[in-house]
């Protein structure tokens, strides 16, 4: 009822629900609480969704292979890179009121536009497979057949489309994202050593026998922290929400909060994996059930059950956000209606891409004998590779005075942004060298 009243008030004033809320004249604590409630959304959802089922598996597998060692400090450092990339995206789309896809078509032409559309679609498809892998893992252990587990997961994700309005769907997704705190509980159950964590920051080290695969896991970790779908999702979501250039301060706070939450949960997942270091078999050739069973054997049913639930929840939220990034990308490219405020009958092509990508990913995971955990790590590594051209285009666009005006990049932002591009490109070159020439 409250949502209907807000939407009605917004319709009368021509404001989005977000703009309607922040325009209310309240003072003191009530105003700050209202602003905090209103600003949470695209940035927080993007970052929480970044810890998807595939990302969780990649973090846990990395912890199981390398222990605490290098990767917890690395993930902590990546928070700054993640915020940098997403701040560029927020500023670009809030100022231009155009999604990343439309800007690519306008400035770089149809060739590069279609490259980004189809590379994103296929990378998203592999990522969606990992979401269904995560969602079905716990259900299969409960004795539900894989096909039925996949069907139930598919129907649950598709059902989000029937809710009316961007605001309602965003609030629903935020409630789902809050359940990621279950990984914090599992971390406490595994009893990580505080002294070992402190030592990891003081002295980065990697087990000597595993140094050959180090670059692969670093690229995968970075690919999970800054994935291409995040650019397309957050850029389109802030427009759909009604965020403009004058709201950049709030949008940045939303993104900062999301970056901190993403890193915190990622570190928890690495610690969960590190609890299996030296006590569990190599996991990347098996499926997620081996992780769940290892946690059960070492720490009891609560650890395994809660981790299974967290994996399902992570896959559920990410399946929504990743599918929407594909839908917004195609819709912007072909000028279809593409607002979450539209009902299915009002934007059928937009929702067709959303539902179709989910169905295709669900069907693919039914292929027998797929190495699920390996696919999870591979997907994150591919994401890291695809981020290089995406970041280059973002840096060019955010330096364009025609699009950005007074909001174009500062000298410091340019230096830091191009350094990020250079580091990621160098890691990709090193990965190809180690994979194909050594």
Short mmCIF file of C-alpha atoms in Angstrom, two decimals:
data_model
loop_
_atom_site.label_atom_id
_atom_site.label_comp_id
_atom_site.label_asym_id
_atom_site.label_seq_id
_atom_site.Cartn_x
_atom_site.Cartn_y
_atom_site.Cartn_z
CA UNK A 1 0.00 0.00 0.00
CA UNK A 2 2.83 2.38 0.90
CA UNK A 3 4.59 1.51 -2.37
CA UNK A 4 1.38 2.27 -4.33
CA UNK A 5 1.01 5.62 -2.57
CA UNK A 6 4.64 6.49 -3.31
CA UNK A 7 4.24 5.53 -6.97
CA UNK A 8 1.05 7.56 -7.19
CA UNK A 9 2.77 10.57 -5.67
CA UNK A 10 5.70 10.13 -8.02
CA UNK A 11 3.42 9.95 -11.04
CA UNK A 12 1.76 13.24 -10.06
CA UNK A 13 5.07 15.08 -9.67
CA UNK A 14 6.88 13.35 -12.55
CA UNK A 15 9.54 12.05 -10.14
CA UNK A 16 10.84 8.52 -9.70
CA UNK A 17 10.23 6.86 -6.31
CA UNK A 18 13.89 7.58 -5.46
CA UNK A 19 13.55 11.28 -6.29
CA UNK A 20 10.21 11.44 -4.47
CA UNK A 21 11.82 10.07 -1.28
CA UNK A 22 14.90 12.32 -1.24
CA UNK A 23 12.75 15.40 -1.91
CA UNK A 24 10.78 14.91 1.35
CA UNK A 25 11.46 17.69 3.83
CA UNK A 26 12.52 15.87 6.94
CA UNK A 27 15.17 16.90 9.43
CA UNK A 28 17.75 15.31 11.67
CA UNK A 29 17.97 11.55 12.08
CA UNK A 30 14.77 10.88 10.08
CA UNK A 31 16.18 12.65 7.03
CA UNK A 32 19.50 10.78 7.22
CA UNK A 33 17.69 7.45 7.65
CA UNK A 34 15.42 8.22 4.69
CA UNK A 35 18.37 9.21 2.50
CA UNK A 36 20.24 6.04 3.44
CA UNK A 37 17.19 3.91 2.62
CA UNK A 38 16.69 5.69 -0.69
CA UNK A 39 20.30 5.70 -1.88
CA UNK A 40 20.88 1.96 -1.37
CA UNK A 41 20.40 0.22 -4.67
CA UNK A 42 22.42 -0.06 -7.89
CA UNK A 43 25.88 0.13 -6.30
CA UNK A 44 25.11 -2.18 -3.40
CA UNK A 45 23.29 -4.68 -5.62
CA UNK A 46 26.11 -4.68 -8.16
CA UNK A 47 28.75 -5.37 -5.54
CA UNK A 48 26.76 -7.96 -3.59
CA UNK A 49 25.79 -9.61 -6.87
CA UNK A 50 29.49 -9.65 -7.71
CA UNK A 51 29.88 -12.24 -4.95
CA UNK A 52 27.80 -14.61 -7.04
CA UNK A 53 27.78 -18.41 -6.82
CA UNK A 54 30.69 -18.64 -9.27
CA UNK A 55 32.59 -15.96 -7.39
CA UNK A 56 31.97 -17.65 -4.04
CA UNK A 57 33.21 -20.96 -5.46
CA UNK A 58 36.28 -19.26 -6.95
CA UNK A 59 37.12 -17.60 -3.63
CA UNK A 60 36.63 -20.84 -1.67
CA UNK A 61 38.66 -22.87 -4.17
CA UNK A 62 41.41 -20.21 -4.09
CA UNK A 63 41.47 -20.37 -0.29
CA UNK A 64 41.58 -24.18 -0.37
CA UNK A 65 44.53 -24.11 -2.80
CA UNK A 66 46.62 -21.27 -1.40
CA UNK A 67 45.47 -20.86 2.20
CA UNK A 68 45.18 -17.33 3.56
CA UNK A 69 48.51 -16.25 2.06
CA UNK A 70 48.38 -13.75 -0.79
CA UNK A 71 44.72 -13.57 -1.68
CA UNK A 72 43.10 -11.96 1.36
CA UNK A 73 45.37 -8.88 1.12
CA UNK A 74 44.86 -8.89 -2.68
CA UNK A 75 41.06 -8.91 -2.38
CA UNK A 76 41.22 -6.09 0.19
CA UNK A 77 43.30 -4.01 -2.25
CA UNK A 78 40.85 -4.72 -5.07
CA UNK A 79 38.13 -2.74 -3.25
CA UNK A 80 39.75 0.48 -4.47
CA UNK A 81 39.93 -0.78 -8.06
CA UNK A 82 36.32 -1.96 -7.97
CA UNK A 83 35.12 1.39 -6.66
CA UNK A 84 37.17 3.25 -9.28
CA UNK A 85 35.65 1.30 -12.17
CA UNK A 86 32.09 1.55 -10.87
CA UNK A 87 32.43 5.27 -10.02
CA UNK A 88 33.44 5.93 -13.62
CA UNK A 89 30.35 4.01 -14.73
CA UNK A 90 28.00 5.83 -12.34
CA UNK A 91 29.31 9.25 -13.31
CA UNK A 92 29.22 8.49 -17.04
CA UNK A 93 25.64 7.21 -17.07
CA UNK A 94 24.21 9.67 -14.51
CA UNK A 95 25.57 12.64 -16.47
CA UNK A 96 24.68 11.43 -19.98
CA UNK A 97 21.48 9.59 -18.95
CA UNK A 98 22.52 6.93 -21.47
CA UNK A 99 23.55 3.34 -20.85
CA UNK A 100 27.06 2.12 -21.66
CA UNK A 101 25.81 0.20 -24.70
CA UNK A 102 24.16 3.24 -26.28
CA UNK A 103 27.27 5.34 -25.67
CA UNK A 104 29.46 2.72 -27.38
CA UNK A 105 27.21 2.66 -30.45
CA UNK A 106 27.16 6.46 -30.63
CA UNK A 107 30.86 7.10 -30.12
CA UNK A 108 32.63 3.98 -31.43
CA UNK A 109 30.20 2.68 -34.04
CA UNK A 110 28.17 -0.46 -34.67
CA UNK A 111 31.16 -2.82 -34.94
CA UNK A 112 32.40 -2.21 -31.43
CA UNK A 113 28.82 -1.99 -30.21
CA UNK A 114 27.96 -5.48 -31.43
CA UNK A 115 31.29 -6.80 -30.12
CA UNK A 116 30.35 -5.69 -26.62
CA UNK A 117 26.80 -7.00 -26.91
CA UNK A 118 27.74 -10.51 -27.93
CA UNK A 119 30.90 -10.85 -25.81
CA UNK A 120 28.85 -9.77 -22.79
CA UNK A 121 26.02 -12.15 -23.66
CA UNK A 122 28.30 -15.19 -23.90
CA UNK A 123 30.32 -14.27 -20.81
CA UNK A 124 27.04 -13.72 -18.95
CA UNK A 125 25.80 -17.09 -20.19
CA UNK A 126 28.79 -18.89 -18.67
CA UNK A 127 28.37 -16.86 -15.49
CA UNK A 128 24.67 -17.75 -15.31
CA UNK A 129 25.64 -21.40 -15.57
CA UNK A 130 27.70 -20.99 -12.41
CA UNK A 131 24.70 -19.38 -10.69
CA UNK A 132 22.55 -22.44 -11.44
CA UNK A 133 25.42 -24.69 -10.38
CA UNK A 134 25.45 -22.90 -7.03
CA UNK A 135 21.67 -22.85 -6.63
CA UNK A 136 21.25 -26.54 -7.40
CA UNK A 137 24.21 -27.81 -5.33
CA UNK A 138 22.40 -27.79 -2.00
CA UNK A 139 19.13 -29.05 -3.47
CA UNK A 140 20.85 -32.04 -5.06
CA UNK A 141 22.39 -32.99 -1.70
CA UNK A 142 18.88 -32.99 -0.24
CA UNK A 143 18.02 -35.75 -2.70
CA UNK A 144 16.24 -33.61 -5.33
CA UNK A 145 17.24 -34.63 -8.88
CA UNK A 146 19.41 -32.16 -10.80
CA UNK A 147 16.75 -31.50 -13.44
CA UNK A 148 14.12 -30.70 -10.81
CA UNK A 149 16.55 -28.57 -8.78
CA UNK A 150 17.38 -26.62 -11.93
CA UNK A 151 13.70 -26.17 -12.80
CA UNK A 152 12.82 -24.92 -9.31
CA UNK A 153 15.73 -22.47 -9.36
CA UNK A 154 14.78 -21.26 -12.84
CA UNK A 155 11.16 -20.61 -11.90
CA UNK A 156 12.20 -18.73 -8.77
CA UNK A 157 14.48 -16.35 -10.69
CA UNK A 158 11.95 -15.81 -13.49
CA UNK A 159 9.24 -14.98 -10.93
CA UNK A 160 11.04 -11.70 -10.14
CA UNK A 161 9.85 -10.35 -13.50
CA UNK A 162 6.20 -10.37 -12.39
CA UNK A 163 6.75 -7.76 -9.66
CA UNK A 164 5.76 -4.23 -10.68
CA UNK A 165 8.16 -1.30 -10.71
CA UNK A 166 11.90 -0.77 -10.44
CA UNK A 167 11.69 0.22 -6.77
CA UNK A 168 9.85 -2.97 -5.73
CA UNK A 169 12.29 -5.22 -7.61
CA UNK A 170 15.28 -3.35 -6.18
CA UNK A 171 14.01 -3.67 -2.59
CA UNK A 172 13.33 -7.38 -3.11
CA UNK A 173 16.84 -7.92 -4.46
CA UNK A 174 18.36 -6.01 -1.52
CA UNK A 175 16.54 -8.29 0.94
CA UNK A 176 17.94 -11.31 -0.89
CA UNK A 177 21.43 -9.75 -0.84
CA UNK A 178 21.29 -9.21 2.92
CA UNK A 179 21.19 -12.98 3.37
CA UNK A 180 24.82 -13.10 2.19
CA UNK A 181 25.67 -12.50 5.83
CA UNK A 182 25.31 -16.27 6.22
CA UNK A 183 28.92 -16.56 4.96
CA UNK A 184 30.05 -14.55 7.98
CA UNK A 185 28.39 -17.12 10.25
CA UNK A 186 30.08 -20.00 8.40
CA UNK A 187 33.43 -18.22 8.74
CA UNK A 188 33.04 -18.07 12.53
CA UNK A 189 32.15 -21.78 12.58
CA UNK A 190 35.43 -22.61 10.80
CA UNK A 191 37.35 -20.69 13.49
CA UNK A 192 39.99 -18.83 11.41
CA UNK A 193 43.20 -17.80 13.13
CA UNK A 194 43.43 -14.04 13.70
CA UNK A 195 47.21 -14.27 13.94
CA UNK A 196 47.39 -16.06 10.56
CA UNK A 197 45.26 -13.34 8.98
CA UNK A 198 47.55 -10.66 10.42
CA UNK A 199 50.60 -12.56 9.13
CA UNK A 200 49.05 -12.72 5.65
CA UNK A 201 48.93 -8.92 5.50
CA UNK A 202 52.41 -8.56 6.95
CA UNK A 203 54.03 -11.13 4.67
CA UNK A 204 52.40 -12.09 1.37
CA UNK A 205 53.40 -15.61 0.41
CA UNK A 206 52.33 -18.44 -1.87
CA UNK A 207 53.03 -22.17 -1.39
CA UNK A 208 56.02 -22.93 -3.63
CA UNK A 209 54.42 -25.94 -5.32
CA UNK A 210 51.45 -23.82 -6.45
CA UNK A 211 53.26 -20.79 -7.82
CA UNK A 212 52.84 -22.02 -11.40
CA UNK A 213 49.05 -21.48 -11.28
CA UNK A 214 49.28 -18.19 -9.39
CA UNK A 215 48.64 -15.84 -12.36
CA UNK A 216 45.56 -17.84 -13.37
CA UNK A 217 43.99 -17.43 -9.93
CA UNK A 218 44.97 -13.75 -9.68
CA UNK A 219 43.25 -13.02 -13.00
CA UNK A 220 40.21 -15.02 -11.89
CA UNK A 221 40.08 -13.08 -8.61
CA UNK A 222 40.33 -9.74 -10.39
CA UNK A 223 37.78 -10.94 -12.95
CA UNK A 224 35.38 -11.61 -10.12
CA UNK A 225 36.00 -8.20 -8.54
CA UNK A 226 35.50 -6.20 -11.76
CA UNK A 227 33.30 -8.20 -14.13
CA UNK A 228 31.93 -6.72 -17.38
CA UNK A 229 28.27 -7.29 -16.46
CA UNK A 230 28.70 -4.92 -13.49
CA UNK A 231 29.34 -1.99 -15.84
CA UNK A 232 26.26 -2.66 -17.93
CA UNK A 233 24.02 -3.40 -14.94
CA UNK A 234 24.87 -0.47 -12.67
CA UNK A 235 24.94 2.05 -15.52
CA UNK A 236 21.45 1.12 -16.68
CA UNK A 237 20.09 0.64 -13.16
CA UNK A 238 20.94 4.17 -12.00
CA UNK A 239 19.08 5.59 -15.02
CA UNK A 240 16.08 3.35 -14.36
CA UNK A 241 16.12 4.40 -10.71
CA UNK A 242 16.10 8.10 -11.62
CA UNK A 243 19.63 9.07 -10.50
CA UNK A 244 21.03 12.15 -12.26
CA UNK A 245 24.24 14.18 -12.07
CA UNK A 246 22.97 16.12 -9.04
CA UNK A 247 22.67 12.82 -7.13
CA UNK A 248 26.26 11.72 -7.73
CA UNK A 249 27.25 12.12 -4.07
CA UNK A 250 24.55 9.67 -2.98
CA UNK A 251 25.38 7.28 -5.83
CA UNK A 252 29.05 7.29 -4.83
CA UNK A 253 28.17 6.52 -1.20
CA UNK A 254 26.01 3.61 -2.42
CA UNK A 255 28.97 2.33 -4.44
CA UNK A 256 31.43 2.73 -1.54
CA UNK A 257 29.13 0.78 0.80
CA UNK A 258 28.80 -1.93 -1.84
CA UNK A 259 32.58 -2.13 -2.35
CA UNK A 260 33.20 -2.60 1.37
CA UNK A 261 30.46 -5.27 1.65
CA UNK A 262 31.79 -7.11 -1.40
CA UNK A 263 35.33 -7.28 -0.03
CA UNK A 264 34.17 -8.32 3.44
CA UNK A 265 32.10 -11.25 2.13
CA UNK A 266 34.86 -12.23 -0.33
CA UNK A 267 37.41 -12.40 2.51
CA UNK A 268 34.99 -14.56 4.50
CA UNK A 269 34.70 -16.96 1.56
CA UNK A 270 38.50 -17.21 1.21
CA UNK A 271 38.75 -17.94 4.94
CA UNK A 272 36.13 -20.68 4.55
CA UNK A 273 38.20 -22.19 1.74
CA UNK A 274 41.42 -21.77 3.73
CA UNK A 275 39.89 -23.92 6.47
CA UNK A 276 40.09 -26.77 3.91
CA UNK A 277 43.72 -26.03 3.01
CA UNK A 278 45.80 -29.19 3.43
CA UNK A 279 42.75 -31.13 4.65
CA UNK A 280 40.69 -31.54 1.48
CA UNK A 281 41.44 -32.88 -2.00
CA UNK A 282 41.92 -30.53 -4.95
CA UNK A 283 38.43 -29.23 -5.69
CA UNK A 284 38.52 -27.65 -9.14
CA UNK A 285 37.72 -30.85 -11.03
CA UNK A 286 34.71 -31.81 -8.94
CA UNK A 287 31.42 -30.05 -8.18
CA UNK A 288 30.30 -27.80 -5.31
CA UNK A 289 29.01 -30.77 -3.33
CA UNK A 290 32.63 -31.72 -2.52
CA UNK A 291 33.09 -28.39 -0.76
CA UNK A 292 29.83 -28.78 1.14
CA UNK A 293 30.70 -32.33 2.19
CA UNK A 294 34.22 -31.31 3.24
CA UNK A 295 32.75 -28.60 5.47
CA UNK A 296 30.32 -31.15 6.89
CA UNK A 297 33.11 -33.62 7.70
CA UNK A 298 35.37 -31.01 9.30
CA UNK A 299 32.93 -28.61 10.99
CA UNK A 300 29.56 -30.35 11.17
CA UNK A 301 26.10 -30.04 9.59
CA UNK A 302 25.55 -26.37 10.46
CA UNK A 303 28.61 -25.27 8.47
CA UNK A 304 27.68 -27.30 5.39
CA UNK A 305 23.96 -26.44 5.50
CA UNK A 306 24.53 -22.71 5.94
CA UNK A 307 27.19 -22.66 3.20
CA UNK A 308 24.81 -24.51 0.85
CA UNK A 309 22.08 -21.96 1.62
CA UNK A 310 24.50 -19.07 1.07
CA UNK A 311 25.59 -20.53 -2.25
CA UNK A 312 21.95 -20.82 -3.36
CA UNK A 313 21.23 -17.26 -2.27
CA UNK A 314 24.33 -15.86 -4.00
CA UNK A 315 23.35 -17.60 -7.22
CA UNK A 316 19.76 -16.39 -6.95
CA UNK A 317 20.67 -12.70 -6.60
CA UNK A 318 23.36 -12.80 -9.28
CA UNK A 319 21.09 -14.62 -11.73
CA UNK A 320 18.74 -11.64 -11.47
CA UNK A 321 21.38 -8.91 -11.88
CA UNK A 322 23.40 -10.66 -14.59
CA UNK A 323 20.32 -11.48 -16.69
CA UNK A 324 19.16 -7.88 -16.37
CA UNK A 325 22.55 -6.64 -17.61
CA UNK A 326 22.05 -8.73 -20.78
CA UNK A 327 18.48 -7.46 -21.17
CA UNK A 328 19.42 -3.81 -20.78
CA UNK A 329 22.34 -4.22 -23.19
CA UNK A 330 20.24 -5.70 -26.01
CA UNK A 331 17.33 -3.34 -25.40
CA UNK A 332 19.53 -0.22 -25.49
CA UNK A 333 21.25 -1.41 -28.67
CA UNK A 334 17.99 -2.05 -30.54
CA UNK A 335 15.94 0.74 -28.92
CA UNK A 336 13.46 -1.55 -27.20
CA UNK A 337 11.54 -0.51 -24.11
CA UNK A 338 13.80 -1.48 -21.25
CA UNK A 339 12.61 -0.16 -17.90
CA UNK A 340 11.84 -2.36 -14.92
CA UNK A 341 8.88 -0.04 -14.45
CA UNK A 342 7.42 -1.64 -17.60
CA UNK A 343 5.29 -4.75 -17.22
CA UNK A 344 6.10 -7.84 -19.30
CA UNK A 345 3.43 -7.02 -21.89
CA UNK A 346 4.80 -3.46 -22.21
CA UNK A 347 8.43 -4.54 -22.82
CA UNK A 348 8.19 -8.12 -24.16
CA UNK A 349 11.58 -8.15 -25.94
CA UNK A 350 13.40 -6.86 -22.85
CA UNK A 351 11.91 -9.60 -20.67
CA UNK A 352 12.38 -12.20 -23.42
CA UNK A 353 16.17 -11.72 -23.23
CA UNK A 354 15.95 -11.91 -19.42
CA UNK A 355 13.98 -15.16 -19.41
CA UNK A 356 15.67 -16.64 -22.48
CA UNK A 357 19.20 -16.28 -21.11
CA UNK A 358 18.11 -17.94 -17.87
CA UNK A 359 16.48 -20.86 -19.67
CA UNK A 360 19.52 -21.41 -21.90
CA UNK A 361 21.94 -21.40 -18.95
CA UNK A 362 19.70 -23.79 -17.02
CA UNK A 363 19.63 -26.23 -19.94
CA UNK A 364 23.42 -26.13 -20.38
CA UNK A 365 24.18 -27.25 -16.82
CA UNK A 366 22.18 -30.42 -17.44
CA UNK A 367 24.97 -31.61 -19.76
CA UNK A 368 26.47 -34.70 -18.05
CA UNK A 369 29.91 -34.68 -16.38
CA UNK A 370 30.54 -30.94 -16.50
CA UNK A 371 33.50 -29.87 -14.28
CA UNK A 372 31.43 -27.36 -12.34
CA UNK A 373 34.10 -25.89 -10.07
CA UNK A 374 36.56 -25.53 -12.96
CA UNK A 375 33.88 -23.68 -14.97
CA UNK A 376 33.44 -21.29 -12.03
CA UNK A 377 37.14 -20.34 -11.98
CA UNK A 378 37.36 -20.25 -15.81
CA UNK A 379 34.37 -17.90 -16.03
CA UNK A 380 35.95 -15.41 -13.64
CA UNK A 381 39.22 -15.52 -15.62
CA UNK A 382 37.36 -14.83 -18.89
CA UNK A 383 35.65 -11.92 -17.18
CA UNK A 384 39.04 -10.48 -16.25
CA UNK A 385 40.19 -10.74 -19.88
CA UNK A 386 37.08 -9.01 -21.25
CA UNK A 387 37.42 -6.15 -18.77
CA UNK A 388 40.45 -4.69 -20.56
CA UNK A 389 38.61 -3.35 -23.67
CA UNK A 390 35.63 -2.36 -21.51
CA UNK A 391 37.84 -0.24 -19.24
CA UNK A 392 39.58 1.36 -22.21
CA UNK A 393 36.23 2.47 -23.65
CA UNK A 394 35.05 3.79 -20.27
CA UNK A 395 38.24 5.85 -19.85
CA UNK A 396 37.81 7.36 -23.33
CA UNK A 397 34.12 8.15 -22.78
CA UNK A 398 34.60 9.72 -19.35
CA UNK A 399 37.31 11.98 -20.84
CA UNK A 400 34.96 13.21 -23.59
CA UNK A 401 33.93 16.79 -22.77
CA UNK A 402 31.00 16.58 -25.21
CA UNK A 403 29.42 13.83 -23.09
CA UNK A 404 30.72 14.67 -19.62
CA UNK A 405 31.11 18.47 -19.56
CA UNK A 406 32.34 19.59 -16.14
CA UNK A 407 32.14 15.97 -14.90
CA UNK A 408 34.96 14.67 -17.13
CA UNK A 409 37.88 12.87 -15.47
CA UNK A 410 40.40 14.77 -13.39
CA UNK A 411 44.13 14.36 -13.97
CA UNK A 412 44.42 12.05 -10.94
CA UNK A 413 41.48 9.91 -12.11
CA UNK A 414 43.08 9.55 -15.55
CA UNK A 415 46.46 8.52 -14.13
CA UNK A 416 44.91 6.01 -11.74
CA UNK A 417 42.41 4.68 -14.30
CA UNK A 418 45.02 4.03 -16.97
CA UNK A 419 47.25 2.37 -14.36
CA UNK A 420 44.41 -0.05 -13.59
CA UNK A 421 44.03 -0.80 -17.32
CA UNK A 422 47.78 -1.35 -17.65
CA UNK A 423 48.01 -3.72 -14.67
CA UNK A 424 45.08 -5.83 -15.84
CA UNK A 425 46.36 -5.97 -19.43
CA UNK A 426 49.82 -7.04 -18.17
CA UNK A 427 48.30 -9.86 -16.11
CA UNK A 428 46.35 -11.09 -19.15
CA UNK A 429 49.53 -11.14 -21.27
CA UNK A 430 51.36 -13.06 -18.51
CA UNK A 431 48.47 -15.54 -18.29
CA UNK A 432 48.56 -16.24 -22.03
CA UNK A 433 52.36 -16.56 -21.92
CA UNK A 434 52.28 -19.10 -19.09
CA UNK A 435 49.37 -21.03 -20.64
CA UNK A 436 50.53 -21.30 -24.26
CA UNK A 437 54.29 -20.74 -24.33
CA UNK A 438 55.67 -22.34 -21.18
#
